[in-house]
Coordinates of C-alpha atoms in Angstrom, one line a residue:
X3 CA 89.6 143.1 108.6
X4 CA 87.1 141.4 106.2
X5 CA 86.1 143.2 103.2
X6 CA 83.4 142.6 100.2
X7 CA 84.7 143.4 96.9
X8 CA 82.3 143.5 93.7
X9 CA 83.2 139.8 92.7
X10 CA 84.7 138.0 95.8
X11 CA 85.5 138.3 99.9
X12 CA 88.8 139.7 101.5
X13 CA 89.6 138.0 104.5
X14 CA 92.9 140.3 105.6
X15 CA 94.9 141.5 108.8
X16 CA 98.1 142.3 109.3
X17 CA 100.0 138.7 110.1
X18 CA 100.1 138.2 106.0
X19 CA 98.8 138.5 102.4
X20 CA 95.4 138.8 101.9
X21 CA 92.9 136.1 101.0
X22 CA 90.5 136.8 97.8
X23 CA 87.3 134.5 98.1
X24 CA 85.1 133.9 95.4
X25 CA 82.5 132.3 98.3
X26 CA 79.7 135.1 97.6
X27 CA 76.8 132.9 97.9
X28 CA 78.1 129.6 99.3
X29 CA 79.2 128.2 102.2
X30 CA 82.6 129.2 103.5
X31 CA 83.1 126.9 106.7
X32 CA 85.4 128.4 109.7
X33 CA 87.9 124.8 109.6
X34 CA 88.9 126.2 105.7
X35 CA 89.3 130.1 106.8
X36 CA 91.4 128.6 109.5
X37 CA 93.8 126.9 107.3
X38 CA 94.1 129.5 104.8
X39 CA 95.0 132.2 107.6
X40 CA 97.4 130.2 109.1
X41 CA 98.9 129.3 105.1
X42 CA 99.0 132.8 103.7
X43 CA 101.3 133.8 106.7
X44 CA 103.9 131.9 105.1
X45 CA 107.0 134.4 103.4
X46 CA 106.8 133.5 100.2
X47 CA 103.4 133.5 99.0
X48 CA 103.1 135.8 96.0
X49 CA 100.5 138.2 96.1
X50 CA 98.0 136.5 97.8
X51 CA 95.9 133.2 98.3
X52 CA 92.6 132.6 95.8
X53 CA 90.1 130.4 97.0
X54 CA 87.7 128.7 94.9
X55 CA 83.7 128.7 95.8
X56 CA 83.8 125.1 96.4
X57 CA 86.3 125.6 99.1
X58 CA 86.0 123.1 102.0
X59 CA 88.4 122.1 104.9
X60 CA 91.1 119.6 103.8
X61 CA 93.7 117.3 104.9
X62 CA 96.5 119.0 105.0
X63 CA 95.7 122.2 103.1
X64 CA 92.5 123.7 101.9
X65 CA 90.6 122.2 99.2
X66 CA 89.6 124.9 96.6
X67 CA 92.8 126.7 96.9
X68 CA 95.1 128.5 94.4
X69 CA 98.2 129.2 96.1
X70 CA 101.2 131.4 94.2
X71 CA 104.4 130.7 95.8
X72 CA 108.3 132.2 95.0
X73 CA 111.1 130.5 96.3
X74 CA 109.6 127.2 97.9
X75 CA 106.3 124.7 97.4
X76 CA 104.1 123.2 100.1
X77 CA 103.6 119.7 99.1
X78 CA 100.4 119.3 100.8
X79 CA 98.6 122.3 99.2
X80 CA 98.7 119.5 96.5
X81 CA 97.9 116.7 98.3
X82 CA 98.3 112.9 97.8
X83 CA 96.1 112.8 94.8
X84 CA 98.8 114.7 92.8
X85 CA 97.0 115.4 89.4
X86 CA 93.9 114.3 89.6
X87 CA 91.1 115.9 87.3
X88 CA 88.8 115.7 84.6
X89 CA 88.1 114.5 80.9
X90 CA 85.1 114.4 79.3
X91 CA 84.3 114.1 75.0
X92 CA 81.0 114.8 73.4
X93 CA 79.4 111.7 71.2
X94 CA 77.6 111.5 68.4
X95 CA 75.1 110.1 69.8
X96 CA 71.9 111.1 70.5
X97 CA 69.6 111.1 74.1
X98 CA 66.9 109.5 72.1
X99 CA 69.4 106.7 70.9
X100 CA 69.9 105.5 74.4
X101 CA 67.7 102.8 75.5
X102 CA 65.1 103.1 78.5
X103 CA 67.0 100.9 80.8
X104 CA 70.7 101.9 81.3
X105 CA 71.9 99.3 83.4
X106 CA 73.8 97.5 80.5
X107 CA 75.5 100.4 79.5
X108 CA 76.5 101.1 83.2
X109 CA 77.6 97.4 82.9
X110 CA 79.8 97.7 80.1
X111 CA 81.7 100.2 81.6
X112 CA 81.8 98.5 85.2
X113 CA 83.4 95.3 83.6
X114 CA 86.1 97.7 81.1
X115 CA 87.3 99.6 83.7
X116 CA 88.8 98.2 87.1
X117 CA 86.9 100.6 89.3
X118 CA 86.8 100.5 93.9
X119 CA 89.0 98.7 95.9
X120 CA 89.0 95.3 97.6
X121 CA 92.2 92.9 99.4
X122 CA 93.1 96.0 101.1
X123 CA 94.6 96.9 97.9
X124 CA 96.6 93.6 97.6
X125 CA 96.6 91.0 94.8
X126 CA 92.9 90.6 94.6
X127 CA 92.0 94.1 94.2
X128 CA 89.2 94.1 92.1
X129 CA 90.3 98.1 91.4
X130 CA 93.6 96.9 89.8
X131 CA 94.5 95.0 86.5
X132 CA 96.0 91.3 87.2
X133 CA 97.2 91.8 83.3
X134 CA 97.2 95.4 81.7
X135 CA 95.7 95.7 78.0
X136 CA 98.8 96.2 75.6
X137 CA 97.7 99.6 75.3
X138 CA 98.4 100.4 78.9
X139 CA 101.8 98.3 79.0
X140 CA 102.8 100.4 75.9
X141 CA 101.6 104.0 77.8
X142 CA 103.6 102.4 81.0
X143 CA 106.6 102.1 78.9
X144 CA 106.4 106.2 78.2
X145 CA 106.2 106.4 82.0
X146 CA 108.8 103.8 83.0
X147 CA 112.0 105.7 83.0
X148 CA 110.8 108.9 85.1
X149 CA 109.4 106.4 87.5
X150 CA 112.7 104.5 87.5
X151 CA 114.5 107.6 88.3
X152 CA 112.1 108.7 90.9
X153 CA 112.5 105.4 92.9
X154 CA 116.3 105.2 92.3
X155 CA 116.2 108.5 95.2
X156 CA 113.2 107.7 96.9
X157 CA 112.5 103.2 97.3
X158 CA 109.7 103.9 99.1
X159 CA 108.2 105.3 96.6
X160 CA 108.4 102.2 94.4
X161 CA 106.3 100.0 97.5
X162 CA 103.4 99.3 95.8
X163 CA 101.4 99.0 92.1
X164 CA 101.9 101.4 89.2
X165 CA 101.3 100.0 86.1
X166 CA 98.8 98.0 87.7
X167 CA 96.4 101.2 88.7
X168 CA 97.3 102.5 84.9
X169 CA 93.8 103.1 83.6
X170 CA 91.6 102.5 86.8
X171 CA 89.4 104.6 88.7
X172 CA 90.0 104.2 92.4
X173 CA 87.5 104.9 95.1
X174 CA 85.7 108.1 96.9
X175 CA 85.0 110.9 94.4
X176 CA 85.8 109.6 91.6
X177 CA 83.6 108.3 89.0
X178 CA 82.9 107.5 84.5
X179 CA 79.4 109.1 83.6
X180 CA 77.4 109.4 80.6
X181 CA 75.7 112.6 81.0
X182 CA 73.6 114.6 78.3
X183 CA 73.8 118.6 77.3
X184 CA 71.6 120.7 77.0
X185 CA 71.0 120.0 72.8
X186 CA 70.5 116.3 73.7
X187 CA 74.2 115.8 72.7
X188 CA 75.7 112.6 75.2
X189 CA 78.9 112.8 76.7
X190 CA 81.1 110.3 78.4
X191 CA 83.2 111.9 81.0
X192 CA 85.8 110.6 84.0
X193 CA 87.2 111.7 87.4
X194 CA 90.4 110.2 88.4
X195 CA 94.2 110.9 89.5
X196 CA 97.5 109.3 89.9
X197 CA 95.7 106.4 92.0
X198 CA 98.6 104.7 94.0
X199 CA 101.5 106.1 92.6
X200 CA 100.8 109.5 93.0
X201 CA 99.3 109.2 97.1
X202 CA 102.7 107.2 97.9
X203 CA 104.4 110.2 96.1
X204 CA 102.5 112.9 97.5
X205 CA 102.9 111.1 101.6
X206 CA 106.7 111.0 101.2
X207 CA 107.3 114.3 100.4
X208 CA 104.8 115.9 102.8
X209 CA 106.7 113.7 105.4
X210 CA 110.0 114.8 104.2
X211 CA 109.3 118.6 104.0
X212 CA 108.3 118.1 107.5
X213 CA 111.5 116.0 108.7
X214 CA 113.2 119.6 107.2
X215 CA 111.4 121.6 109.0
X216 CA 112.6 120.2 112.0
X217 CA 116.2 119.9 111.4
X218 CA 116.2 123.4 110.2
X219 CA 114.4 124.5 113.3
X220 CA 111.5 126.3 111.2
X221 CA 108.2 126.6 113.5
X222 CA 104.7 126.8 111.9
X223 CA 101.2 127.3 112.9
X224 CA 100.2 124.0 111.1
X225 CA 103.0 121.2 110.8
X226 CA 101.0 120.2 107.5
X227 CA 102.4 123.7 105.5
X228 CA 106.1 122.5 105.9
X229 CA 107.2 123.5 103.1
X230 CA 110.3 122.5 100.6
X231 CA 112.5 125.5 99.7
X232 CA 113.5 126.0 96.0
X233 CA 117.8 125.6 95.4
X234 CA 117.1 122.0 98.1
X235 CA 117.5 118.5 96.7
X236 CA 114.2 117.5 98.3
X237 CA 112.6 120.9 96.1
X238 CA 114.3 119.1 93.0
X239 CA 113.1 115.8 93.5
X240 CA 109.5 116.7 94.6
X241 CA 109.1 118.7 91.3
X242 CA 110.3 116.5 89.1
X243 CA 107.9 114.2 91.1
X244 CA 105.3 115.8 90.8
X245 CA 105.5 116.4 86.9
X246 CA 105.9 112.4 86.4
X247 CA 102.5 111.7 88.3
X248 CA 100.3 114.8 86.3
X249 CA 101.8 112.7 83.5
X250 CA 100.7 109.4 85.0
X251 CA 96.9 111.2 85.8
X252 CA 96.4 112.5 82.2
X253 CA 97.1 109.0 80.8
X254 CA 95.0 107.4 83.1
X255 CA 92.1 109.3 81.9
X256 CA 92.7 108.9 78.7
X257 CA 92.9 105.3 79.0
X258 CA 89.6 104.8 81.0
X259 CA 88.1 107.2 78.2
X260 CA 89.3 104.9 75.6
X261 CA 88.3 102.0 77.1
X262 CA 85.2 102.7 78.6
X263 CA 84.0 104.1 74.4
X264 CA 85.6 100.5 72.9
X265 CA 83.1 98.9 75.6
X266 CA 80.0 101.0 74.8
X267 CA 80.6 100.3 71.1
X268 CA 81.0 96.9 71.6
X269 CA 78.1 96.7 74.1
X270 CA 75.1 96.3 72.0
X271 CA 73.3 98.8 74.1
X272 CA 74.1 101.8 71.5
X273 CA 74.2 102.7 68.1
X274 CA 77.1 103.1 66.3
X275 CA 78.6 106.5 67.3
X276 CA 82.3 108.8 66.9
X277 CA 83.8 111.3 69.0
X278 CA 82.6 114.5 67.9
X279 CA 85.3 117.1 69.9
X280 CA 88.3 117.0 71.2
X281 CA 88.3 115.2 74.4
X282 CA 89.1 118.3 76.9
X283 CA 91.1 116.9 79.9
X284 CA 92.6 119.0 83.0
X285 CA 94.3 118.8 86.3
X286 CA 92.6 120.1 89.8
X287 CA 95.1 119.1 91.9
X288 CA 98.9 119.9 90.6
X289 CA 101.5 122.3 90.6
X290 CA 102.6 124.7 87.3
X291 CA 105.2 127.0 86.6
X292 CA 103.3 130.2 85.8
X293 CA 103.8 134.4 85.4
X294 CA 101.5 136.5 87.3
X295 CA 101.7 140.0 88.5
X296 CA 105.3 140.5 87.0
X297 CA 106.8 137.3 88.6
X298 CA 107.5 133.8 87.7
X299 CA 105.9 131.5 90.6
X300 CA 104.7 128.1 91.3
X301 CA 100.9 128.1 91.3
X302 CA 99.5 125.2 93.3
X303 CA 95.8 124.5 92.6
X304 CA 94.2 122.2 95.3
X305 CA 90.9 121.5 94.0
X306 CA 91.0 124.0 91.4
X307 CA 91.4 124.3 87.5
X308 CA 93.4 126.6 85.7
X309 CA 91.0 129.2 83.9
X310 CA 93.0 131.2 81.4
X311 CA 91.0 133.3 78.7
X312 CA 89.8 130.4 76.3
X313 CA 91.4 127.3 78.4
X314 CA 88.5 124.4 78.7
X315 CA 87.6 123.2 81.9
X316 CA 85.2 121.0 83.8
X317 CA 83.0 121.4 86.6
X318 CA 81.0 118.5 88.0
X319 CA 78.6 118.7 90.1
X320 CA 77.6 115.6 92.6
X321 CA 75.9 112.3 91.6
X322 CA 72.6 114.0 90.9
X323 CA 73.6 117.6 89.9
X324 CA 74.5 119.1 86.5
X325 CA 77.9 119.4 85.2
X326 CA 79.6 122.2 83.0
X327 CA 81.6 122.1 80.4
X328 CA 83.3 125.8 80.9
X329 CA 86.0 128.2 78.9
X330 CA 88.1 130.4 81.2
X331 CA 88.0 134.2 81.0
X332 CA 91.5 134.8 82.3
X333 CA 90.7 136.9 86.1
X334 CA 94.1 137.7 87.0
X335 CA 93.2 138.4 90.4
X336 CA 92.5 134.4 90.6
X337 CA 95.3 133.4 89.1
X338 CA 93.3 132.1 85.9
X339 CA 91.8 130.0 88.1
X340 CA 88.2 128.2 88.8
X341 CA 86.7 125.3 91.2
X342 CA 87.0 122.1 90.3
X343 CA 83.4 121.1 91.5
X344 CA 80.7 121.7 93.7
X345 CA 82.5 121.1 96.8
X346 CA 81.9 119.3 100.1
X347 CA 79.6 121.0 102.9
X348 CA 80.0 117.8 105.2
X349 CA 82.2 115.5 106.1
X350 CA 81.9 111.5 104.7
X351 CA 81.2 110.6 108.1
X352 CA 78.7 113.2 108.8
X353 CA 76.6 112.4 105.2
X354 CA 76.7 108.6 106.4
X355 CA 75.4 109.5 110.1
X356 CA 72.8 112.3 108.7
X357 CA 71.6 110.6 104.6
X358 CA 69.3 107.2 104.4
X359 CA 68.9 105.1 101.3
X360 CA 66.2 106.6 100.7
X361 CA 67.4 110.4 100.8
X362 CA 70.0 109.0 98.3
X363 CA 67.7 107.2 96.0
X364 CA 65.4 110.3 96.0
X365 CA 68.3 112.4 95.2
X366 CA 69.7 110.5 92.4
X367 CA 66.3 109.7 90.9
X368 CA 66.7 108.3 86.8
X369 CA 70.3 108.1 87.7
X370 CA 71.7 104.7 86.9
X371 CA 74.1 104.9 90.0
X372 CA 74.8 102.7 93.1
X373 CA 72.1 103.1 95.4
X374 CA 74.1 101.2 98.5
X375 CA 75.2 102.1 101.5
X376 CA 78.7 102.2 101.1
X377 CA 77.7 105.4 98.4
X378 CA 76.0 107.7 100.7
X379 CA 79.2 109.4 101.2
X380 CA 78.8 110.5 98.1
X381 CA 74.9 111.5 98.0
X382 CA 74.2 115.0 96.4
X383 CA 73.3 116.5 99.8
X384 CA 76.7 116.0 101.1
X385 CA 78.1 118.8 98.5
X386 CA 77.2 122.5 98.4
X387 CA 74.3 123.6 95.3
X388 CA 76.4 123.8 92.3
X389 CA 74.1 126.5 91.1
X390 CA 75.5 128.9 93.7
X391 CA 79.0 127.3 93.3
X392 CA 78.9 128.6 89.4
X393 CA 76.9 132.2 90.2
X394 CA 79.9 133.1 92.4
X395 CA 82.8 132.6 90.0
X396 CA 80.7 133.8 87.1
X397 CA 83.4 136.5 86.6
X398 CA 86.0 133.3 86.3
X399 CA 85.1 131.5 83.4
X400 CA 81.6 131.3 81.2
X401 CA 79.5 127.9 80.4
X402 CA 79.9 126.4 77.1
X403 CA 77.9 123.5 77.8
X404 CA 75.5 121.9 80.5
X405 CA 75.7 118.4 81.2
X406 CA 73.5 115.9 83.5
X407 CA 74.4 112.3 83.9
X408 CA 72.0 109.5 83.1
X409 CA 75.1 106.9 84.0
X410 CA 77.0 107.3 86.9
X411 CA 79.8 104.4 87.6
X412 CA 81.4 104.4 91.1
X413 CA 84.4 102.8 92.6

């Protein structure tokens, strides 16, 4: 039986825990309530599931998800894109110190940042480094034994580029913006993950929880929620994995961050400008040993940011939309949680078959963005309105700043 509560939805019955739904307002497709039915029947989810208002269908698990779990982790309620997130840092700069035509400053940071993908990935890759900076070899090196150890258990993992995708942006969703708040301050802010490393990660364990499954003769509604139990040496290994490529995201961000700042300086498209704030920079897709409701539990956030009272998040919108800069107010019923976006309400393929050009260059009008085909994907129109996304988790976290993007840089 489905239930309104003040804040959120309750989708319940009696097959298992109870799903809390901060979707007042928003789209909630049937494909997502689907998936989260058939994942909070599992036996050890604590409590119950929290999903986020940009919640859509996934592969695998739900995106928008917070899922509390004692005694075993579902590796693809995180996904392949273990530790992906957000950073953004507020400039001194000024909007009235940026010039009237951007595209050298989009530029700049197209040619400092390895950003898409070509070569199907292979030696060409235009999204890879042929030589890392020194700085990257050096952040490698702080990375290099955990990675050793990984791929001493698992070879497969090691099958393809690391240091190589160590400060690059990747493809889809992700994307480097200069935006502007609502005081005219600008910001620089980024959208990656553990590129690579992390999706090779992220496929072998989904593949091995499910190879258990079998050989333990466990049956489930969806083969995607096999799950890993805690005590296992597959449990072990996928944790400690896990850890190593949130690692691997952070310093990726931080590297495009610092690079794509040592370009603009160097441009001669700006003034000369600092960092006025600490850069704030968080996971959406990761696991995290947390307390909640009187136990320790695993809390797996699949497209969502941990919220706690006073922890700084991000929330972008699409190409065209604003972004928010946010501090969490701690709602224990979500697990200190909040979305990590607007969300999609279609498909890629659908926005491609239903968007034109010119819907897309409408929509991202005095945007310096792609305006191509291969983008429209990604058009504004293809994600839910990120006013409504922030109205319904208004009781999750409160906006500290506003942010709309002027620059846009996609892979």
């Amino acid at each position: 039986m489905d239930r309104m509560n003040a804040n959120y939805e309750v989708l319940s019955d009696e097959s298992g825990r109870p799903i809390k739904a901060w979707t007042v307002g928003v789209p909630f497709e049937d494909e997502a309530k689907k998936q989260l039915r058939n994942l909070r029947g599992l036996p050890f989810i604590h409590k119950w599931v929290a999903v986020m208002p940009d919640v859509h269908r996934g592969y695998g698990a739900t995106v928008g998800s917070v899922v509390p779990t004692v005694g075993a982790v579902v590796p693809a309620a995180v996904g392949v894109d273990i530790g992906c997130g957000m950073i953004a840092v507020r400039t001194t700069l000024r909007a009235d110190q940026l010039p009237d035509s951007l595209r050298g400053v989009r530029s700049a940071i197209e040619a400092a940042v390895p950003h898409g993908r070509t070569d199907n990935g292979g030696r060409n890759d235009r999204g890879a480094w042929k030589d890392s900076p020194v700085t990257h070899t050096s952040a490698w090196a702080r990375l290099a034994e955990g990675y050793a150890q990984i791929v001493a258990k698992h070879p497969r993992i090691g099958r393809g580029p690391e240091l190589a995708h160590l400060g690059t942006l990747g493809t889809g969703n992700h994307f480097i913006e200069l935006c502007v708040d609502e005081s005219d301050g600008v910001w620089l802010m980024l959208h990656s993950g553990s590129r690579g490393v992390g999706n090779r990660i992220g496929s072998h364990f989904i593949e091995l929880a499910k190879e258990d499954m079998q050989r333990f003769f466990i049956h489930l509604p969806d083969a995607d929620l096999a799950y890993l139990p805690e005590g296992t040496e597959h449990f072990h290994d996928y944790v400690f994995a896990v850890s190593w490529a949130q690692d691997f995201a952070a310093m990726n961000r931080e590297l495009m961050l610092h690079s794509a700042v040592e370009a603009l300086k160097a441009s001669g498209e700006l003034p000369p400008f600092e960092l006025s704030e600490s850069a704030v920079n968080c996971h959406h897709n990761y696991i995290s040993r947390e307390h909640h409701f009187g136990k320790n539990c695993f809390v797996t956030r699949k497209g969502a940011v941990r919220a706690r009272e006073g922890d700084m998040g991000i929330i972008p919108g699409s190409m065209g939309a604003r972004s928010y800069i946010v501090r969490g107010k701690g709602n224990a019923d979500a697990f200190h949680s909040c979305s990590h976006g607007a969300g999609r309400v279609m498909s890629r393929e659908a926005a491609k078959k239903r968007f034109t050009l010119e819907d897309h260059a409408k929509a991202t009008e005095g945007v310096e963005c792609r305006k191509d085909v291969d983008v429209i994907d990604e058009t504004p129109a293809a994600y839910k309105p990120i006013d409504a996304v922030m109205a319904a988790q208004a009781d999750l976290v409160e906006v500290v700043h506003t942010l709309k993007q002027v620059v846009c840089v996609k892979g």
